[in-house]
Amino acid sequence: MGVRLSKNAVDVEAMTSGRKSAGQEENLPTVERIRKHAVTHFGYSVLILARRGMVDLPEELWELTELQKLNLSLNVLRSIPSSLGLLQNLVVLNLWGNQLTSLPSEIGQLRNLKVLFAYRNRLSEVPEELGRCTKLEVLSLANNQLAGLPASLSALAGLKKLNLSHNHITLIPGCVYTMKNLVFLELACNRLENIADQIQALANLKILIVEGNCIHSLPKMLCCLTKLELLNVDFNDLQNVPVEMHQLRGLERLACHPLDKGLHIKHNPLLKPIKDVLDGGLQALYSYLKAT
């Protein structure tokens, strides 16, 4: 059983794995006892409270307004209080591996936030106010129960990496197509049946992963993404490919290992002659498509 931290008192000894004895700190106010375990790392004020078995968070935590990086991962948190909005200097917020069913609307007050990890929770929705965090560059909401995203996230124009894998998404949210600075987009293991033509707007994409869905065909507009270095469409229902696919010169080869750059496509019910042509490699496919 993990330590349960009440809202009025903090067992700092449990939180900090015994780095300081209780006797050494018993005369300090609780907020100062927490602050003593914040560190400066590469110029950032960092507090790590991961793997503490926490069910609740201490009220005093929200008085540490100087914090820039806060790690609350791998606890047993079911909610984050509205007081989160007080930590307006946060640049990185790590909430992954909890039991969160929602995020507070006050998260929109974190105007300096650049990285948000909220994967492996139980989120069924994302607050509209997250769209106010316009400095966000990295957002991971993987392994949740999301069916979509609010339109307000269209404001996240600076987002570079978005992970929505292992959710319940049937259509790529419209706001994603407005995130024109994305270089990484993962939607693996959802319930997608198609990719809209608007995908061409994501001209900076280098990595697109949509494996493990129910996609029947790829739009020819996908072939406008000439910066792609990794395209994973394995384990879908693809029977053919668009003739324009030969334009994706950045893919370079057929890939097998999940992390390899290139085109991942062979694990599909591809029809002849495409299936046979692929046996000769990606360049054989491109030559065939150009001649078609």
Tab-separated table of C-alpha atoms in Angstrom:
chain	number	residue	atom	x	y	z
A	1	MET	CA	0.000	0.000	0.000
A	2	GLY	CA	1.359	3.430	-0.880
A	3	VAL	CA	1.399	6.406	1.415
A	4	ARG	CA	-1.778	8.449	1.353
A	5	LEU	CA	-1.019	12.142	1.588
A	6	SER	CA	-3.767	14.131	3.250
A	7	LYS	CA	-4.613	17.665	2.246
A	8	ASN	CA	-3.591	19.054	5.629
A	9	ALA	CA	-0.404	17.175	6.360
A	10	VAL	CA	2.405	15.634	4.352
A	11	ASP	CA	4.515	12.658	5.386
A	12	VAL	CA	7.689	14.101	3.913
A	13	GLU	CA	9.696	11.143	5.131
A	14	ALA	CA	7.588	8.846	2.949
A	15	MET	CA	7.572	11.282	0.034
A	16	THR	CA	11.318	11.654	-0.070
A	17	SER	CA	12.299	8.037	0.562
A	18	GLY	CA	14.064	8.847	3.802
A	19	ARG	CA	16.644	11.254	2.451
A	20	LYS	CA	16.089	13.395	5.562
A	21	SER	CA	14.999	12.189	8.970
A	22	ALA	CA	11.716	13.523	10.334
A	23	GLY	CA	13.602	14.995	13.307
A	24	GLN	CA	15.705	17.200	11.058
A	25	GLU	CA	12.666	18.801	9.447
A	26	GLU	CA	9.967	18.657	12.091
A	27	ASN	CA	10.336	22.354	12.938
A	28	LEU	CA	9.813	23.495	9.345
A	29	PRO	CA	6.386	24.452	7.946
A	30	THR	CA	5.056	21.723	5.627
A	31	VAL	CA	5.475	23.807	2.468
A	32	GLU	CA	9.134	24.377	3.324
A	33	ARG	CA	9.629	20.676	3.929
A	34	ILE	CA	8.378	20.010	0.401
A	35	ARG	CA	10.409	22.866	-1.059
A	36	LYS	CA	13.605	21.408	0.411
A	37	HIS	CA	13.204	18.459	-1.941
A	38	ALA	CA	12.895	20.566	-5.072
A	39	VAL	CA	16.131	20.740	-7.051
A	40	THR	CA	17.569	22.966	-9.734
A	41	HIS	CA	18.324	20.983	-12.859
A	42	PHE	CA	19.685	22.671	-15.997
A	43	GLY	CA	18.358	25.955	-14.655
A	44	TYR	CA	14.828	24.649	-13.948
A	45	SER	CA	13.164	24.304	-10.554
A	46	VAL	CA	12.162	20.621	-10.444
A	47	LEU	CA	10.079	18.578	-8.002
A	48	ILE	CA	9.738	14.827	-8.474
A	49	LEU	CA	6.965	13.060	-6.548
A	50	ALA	CA	6.727	10.000	-8.777
A	51	ARG	CA	6.089	6.471	-7.438
A	52	ARG	CA	4.933	7.658	-3.997
A	53	GLY	CA	1.632	5.785	-3.895
A	54	MET	CA	-0.147	9.113	-3.500
A	55	VAL	CA	-3.944	9.148	-3.608
A	56	ASP	CA	-4.292	12.833	-2.732
A	57	LEU	CA	-1.979	15.782	-3.198
A	58	PRO	CA	-1.046	18.103	-0.316
A	59	GLU	CA	-2.549	21.571	-0.466
A	60	GLU	CA	0.864	23.006	0.333
A	61	LEU	CA	2.197	21.790	-3.014
A	62	TRP	CA	0.359	24.584	-4.806
A	63	GLU	CA	2.279	27.201	-2.817
A	64	LEU	CA	5.459	26.274	-4.680
A	65	THR	CA	4.683	28.700	-7.463
A	66	GLU	CA	8.317	28.810	-8.539
A	67	LEU	CA	8.171	25.223	-9.831
A	68	GLN	CA	8.903	24.797	-13.532
A	69	LYS	CA	8.898	20.998	-13.781
A	70	LEU	CA	6.563	18.796	-11.739
A	71	ASN	CA	6.525	15.010	-11.928
A	72	LEU	CA	3.505	13.282	-10.353
A	73	SER	CA	3.678	10.138	-12.461
A	74	LEU	CA	3.017	6.571	-11.338
A	75	ASN	CA	0.861	7.382	-8.340
A	76	VAL	CA	-2.792	6.542	-7.678
A	77	LEU	CA	-4.247	9.981	-8.317
A	78	ARG	CA	-7.873	10.094	-9.438
A	79	SER	CA	-8.083	13.859	-9.789
A	80	ILE	CA	-5.962	17.000	-9.864
A	81	PRO	CA	-7.370	19.967	-7.911
A	82	SER	CA	-8.146	23.333	-9.460
A	83	SER	CA	-5.194	24.721	-7.485
A	84	LEU	CA	-2.990	23.403	-10.300
A	85	GLY	CA	-3.661	26.711	-12.025
A	86	LEU	CA	-1.531	28.478	-9.396
A	87	LEU	CA	1.661	26.927	-10.756
A	88	GLN	CA	1.869	29.335	-13.657
A	89	ASN	CA	5.615	28.890	-14.117
A	90	LEU	CA	5.278	25.221	-15.036
A	91	VAL	CA	7.018	24.276	-18.272
A	92	VAL	CA	6.741	20.486	-17.896
A	93	LEU	CA	3.884	18.626	-16.188
A	94	ASN	CA	4.106	14.844	-15.905
A	95	LEU	CA	0.886	13.070	-14.879
A	96	TRP	CA	1.253	9.746	-16.647
A	97	GLY	CA	0.451	6.437	-15.013
A	98	ASN	CA	-2.278	7.544	-12.625
A	99	GLN	CA	-6.047	6.951	-12.552
A	100	LEU	CA	-7.171	10.382	-13.687
A	101	THR	CA	-10.646	10.567	-15.221
A	102	SER	CA	-10.395	14.282	-16.008
A	103	LEU	CA	-8.076	17.260	-15.998
A	104	PRO	CA	-9.108	20.510	-14.261
A	105	SER	CA	-10.177	23.405	-16.471
A	106	GLU	CA	-7.620	25.504	-14.595
A	107	ILE	CA	-4.901	23.751	-16.574
A	108	GLY	CA	-5.553	26.498	-19.110
A	109	GLN	CA	-3.886	28.946	-16.728
A	110	LEU	CA	-0.508	27.279	-17.291
A	111	ARG	CA	0.437	29.637	-20.090
A	112	ASN	CA	4.130	28.647	-19.982
A	113	LEU	CA	3.496	24.916	-20.304
A	114	LYS	CA	5.495	23.289	-23.104
A	115	VAL	CA	5.232	19.580	-22.265
A	116	LEU	CA	2.240	17.667	-20.901
A	117	PHE	CA	2.375	13.916	-20.308
A	118	ALA	CA	-1.045	12.548	-19.330
A	119	TYR	CA	-0.861	9.106	-20.914
A	120	ARG	CA	-1.946	5.863	-19.233
A	121	ASN	CA	-4.819	7.366	-17.305
A	122	ARG	CA	-8.599	7.041	-17.643
A	123	LEU	CA	-9.369	10.301	-19.396
A	124	SER	CA	-12.572	10.318	-21.429
A	125	GLU	CA	-12.292	13.980	-22.402
A	126	VAL	CA	-9.879	16.886	-22.454
A	127	PRO	CA	-10.904	20.319	-21.130
A	128	GLU	CA	-11.424	23.033	-23.721
A	129	GLU	CA	-9.205	25.274	-21.634
A	130	LEU	CA	-6.139	23.239	-22.604
A	131	GLY	CA	-6.263	25.217	-25.846
A	132	ARG	CA	-5.071	28.250	-23.872
A	133	CYS	CA	-1.712	26.593	-23.285
A	134	THR	CA	-0.466	27.988	-26.553
A	135	LYS	CA	3.221	27.312	-25.789
A	136	LEU	CA	2.648	23.548	-25.772
A	137	GLU	CA	5.130	21.676	-27.955
A	138	VAL	CA	4.665	18.089	-26.732
A	139	LEU	CA	1.336	16.509	-25.754
A	140	SER	CA	0.837	12.833	-24.954
A	141	LEU	CA	-2.679	11.596	-24.227
A	142	ALA	CA	-2.038	7.980	-25.216
A	143	ASN	CA	-3.642	5.020	-23.439
A	144	ASN	CA	-6.775	6.777	-22.296
A	145	GLN	CA	-10.454	6.543	-23.238
A	146	LEU	CA	-10.701	9.541	-25.546
A	147	ALA	CA	-13.121	9.623	-28.459
A	148	GLY	CA	-11.996	13.037	-29.672
A	149	LEU	CA	-10.473	16.402	-28.802
A	150	PRO	CA	-12.116	19.815	-28.315
A	151	ALA	CA	-11.970	22.222	-31.247
A	152	SER	CA	-10.236	24.739	-28.977
A	153	LEU	CA	-6.998	22.788	-29.355
A	154	SER	CA	-6.730	24.341	-32.813
A	155	ALA	CA	-4.990	27.163	-30.949
A	156	LEU	CA	-1.993	24.913	-30.236
A	157	ALA	CA	-0.193	26.148	-33.323
A	158	GLY	CA	3.251	25.451	-31.870
A	159	LEU	CA	2.623	21.790	-31.069
A	160	LYS	CA	5.330	19.558	-32.536
A	161	LYS	CA	4.578	16.121	-31.090
A	162	LEU	CA	1.130	14.656	-30.455
A	163	ASN	CA	0.451	11.116	-29.266
A	164	LEU	CA	-3.170	9.925	-29.240
A	165	SER	CA	-2.508	6.206	-29.553
A	166	HIS	CA	-4.568	3.555	-27.755
A	167	ASN	CA	-7.772	5.540	-27.415
A	168	HIS	CA	-11.302	5.219	-28.872
A	169	ILE	CA	-10.937	7.692	-31.742
A	170	THR	CA	-12.930	6.960	-34.911
A	171	LEU	CA	-12.084	10.168	-36.808
A	172	ILE	CA	-8.897	12.204	-36.597
A	173	PRO	CA	-10.042	15.294	-34.652
A	174	GLY	CA	-10.443	18.336	-36.866
A	175	CYS	CA	-8.195	20.419	-34.635
A	176	VAL	CA	-5.253	18.118	-35.438
A	177	TYR	CA	-5.283	19.213	-39.078
A	178	THR	CA	-4.659	22.822	-37.956
A	179	MET	CA	-1.488	21.935	-36.017
A	180	LYS	CA	0.784	22.775	-38.900
A	181	ASN	CA	4.029	22.541	-36.944
A	182	LEU	CA	3.546	18.882	-36.063
A	183	VAL	CA	6.537	16.707	-36.889
A	184	PHE	CA	5.285	13.642	-34.982
A	185	LEU	CA	1.716	12.326	-34.932
A	186	GLU	CA	0.711	8.957	-33.524
A	187	LEU	CA	-2.819	7.543	-33.634
A	188	ALA	CA	-2.011	3.838	-33.420
A	189	CYS	CA	-4.571	1.387	-32.037
A	190	ASN	CA	-7.684	3.513	-32.314
A	191	ARG	CA	-10.799	2.930	-34.427
A	192	LEU	CA	-9.940	4.991	-37.501
A	193	GLU	CA	-11.488	3.995	-40.809
A	194	ASN	CA	-10.018	6.759	-42.944
A	195	ILE	CA	-7.671	9.714	-43.085
A	196	ALA	CA	-9.195	12.948	-44.365
A	197	ASP	CA	-7.731	14.906	-47.273
A	198	GLN	CA	-6.923	17.686	-44.777
A	199	ILE	CA	-3.872	15.647	-43.800
A	200	GLN	CA	-2.021	17.545	-46.538
A	201	ALA	CA	-2.002	20.598	-44.230
A	202	LEU	CA	0.525	18.872	-41.949
A	203	ALA	CA	3.368	19.534	-44.353
A	204	ASN	CA	6.062	19.341	-41.647
A	205	LEU	CA	5.239	15.814	-40.533
A	206	LYS	CA	8.246	13.496	-40.382
A	207	ILE	CA	6.622	10.636	-38.481
A	208	LEU	CA	3.023	9.445	-38.911
A	209	ILE	CA	1.907	6.286	-37.113
A	210	VAL	CA	-1.624	4.961	-37.660
A	211	GLU	CA	-1.023	1.223	-37.318
A	212	GLY	CA	-3.638	-0.997	-35.718
A	213	ASN	CA	-6.746	0.752	-37.014
A	214	CYS	CA	-9.404	-0.126	-39.603
A	215	ILE	CA	-8.246	2.155	-42.417
A	216	HIS	CA	-9.497	0.938	-45.815
A	217	SER	CA	-7.599	3.310	-48.081
A	218	LEU	CA	-5.024	6.072	-48.026
A	219	PRO	CA	-5.924	9.466	-49.510
A	220	LYS	CA	-3.746	10.703	-52.338
A	221	MET	CA	-3.312	13.938	-50.349
A	222	LEU	CA	-1.207	11.948	-47.895
A	223	CYS	CA	1.411	11.842	-50.624
A	224	CYS	CA	1.869	15.613	-50.311
A	225	LEU	CA	3.714	15.006	-47.029
A	226	THR	CA	7.098	14.831	-48.688
A	227	LYS	CA	9.008	15.330	-45.404
A	228	LEU	CA	7.788	11.983	-44.074
A	229	GLU	CA	10.611	9.737	-42.914
A	230	LEU	CA	8.456	7.138	-41.160
A	231	LEU	CA	4.948	6.146	-42.209
A	232	ASN	CA	3.428	3.230	-40.327
A	233	VAL	CA	0.106	1.984	-41.713
A	234	ASP	CA	0.565	-1.661	-40.716
A	235	PHE	CA	-2.293	-3.784	-39.374
A	236	ASN	CA	-5.091	-1.950	-41.164
A	237	ASP	CA	-7.442	-3.049	-43.968
A	238	LEU	CA	-5.465	-1.626	-46.880
A	239	GLN	CA	-5.795	-3.444	-50.196
A	240	ASN	CA	-4.101	-0.869	-52.375
A	241	VAL	CA	-2.038	2.314	-52.282
A	242	PRO	CA	-2.428	5.654	-54.075
A	243	VAL	CA	-0.476	5.997	-57.310
A	244	GLU	CA	1.038	9.203	-55.956
A	245	MET	CA	2.842	7.380	-53.148
A	246	HIS	CA	6.085	7.433	-55.154
A	247	GLN	CA	6.321	11.126	-54.195
A	248	LEU	CA	7.212	10.114	-50.624
A	249	ARG	CA	10.931	9.926	-51.324
A	250	GLY	CA	11.853	10.543	-47.703
A	251	LEU	CA	10.676	7.065	-46.712
A	252	GLU	CA	13.602	5.412	-48.541
A	253	ARG	CA	12.813	1.754	-47.724
A	254	LEU	CA	10.312	-0.798	-46.505
A	255	ALA	CA	10.593	-1.079	-42.737
A	256	CYS	CA	10.070	-4.081	-40.497
A	257	HIS	CA	11.047	-3.132	-36.950
A	258	PRO	CA	8.457	-0.752	-35.381
A	259	LEU	CA	11.071	1.941	-34.736
A	260	ASP	CA	12.689	1.770	-38.172
A	261	LYS	CA	12.312	4.713	-40.500
A	262	GLY	CA	10.635	4.004	-43.811
A	263	LEU	CA	7.272	2.614	-44.906
A	264	HIS	CA	5.498	0.046	-42.723
A	265	ILE	CA	2.748	-1.474	-44.856
A	266	LYS	CA	3.244	-5.198	-45.460
A	267	HIS	CA	0.908	-6.284	-42.649
A	268	ASN	CA	-2.225	-5.491	-44.645
A	269	PRO	CA	-4.501	-7.529	-46.956
A	270	LEU	CA	-2.840	-5.998	-50.026
A	271	LEU	CA	-4.039	-7.209	-53.407
A	272	LYS	CA	-1.953	-8.247	-56.367
A	273	PRO	CA	0.004	-6.834	-58.096
A	274	ILE	CA	0.925	-4.442	-55.221
A	275	LYS	CA	1.556	-7.327	-52.845
A	276	ASP	CA	3.926	-9.012	-55.279
A	277	VAL	CA	5.674	-5.793	-56.274
A	278	LEU	CA	6.469	-5.061	-52.620
A	279	ASP	CA	8.545	-8.203	-52.495
A	280	GLY	CA	11.091	-6.262	-54.519
A	281	GLY	CA	11.285	-3.463	-51.968
A	282	LEU	CA	10.090	0.116	-51.813
A	283	GLN	CA	11.921	1.290	-54.926
A	284	ALA	CA	10.257	-1.490	-56.909
A	285	LEU	CA	6.894	-0.221	-55.684
A	286	TYR	CA	7.748	3.351	-56.628
A	287	SER	CA	8.882	2.320	-60.093
A	288	TYR	CA	5.666	0.389	-60.599
A	289	LEU	CA	3.502	3.294	-59.430
A	290	LYS	CA	5.296	5.823	-61.656
A	291	ALA	CA	4.748	3.556	-64.663
A	292	THR	CA	1.055	3.079	-63.900
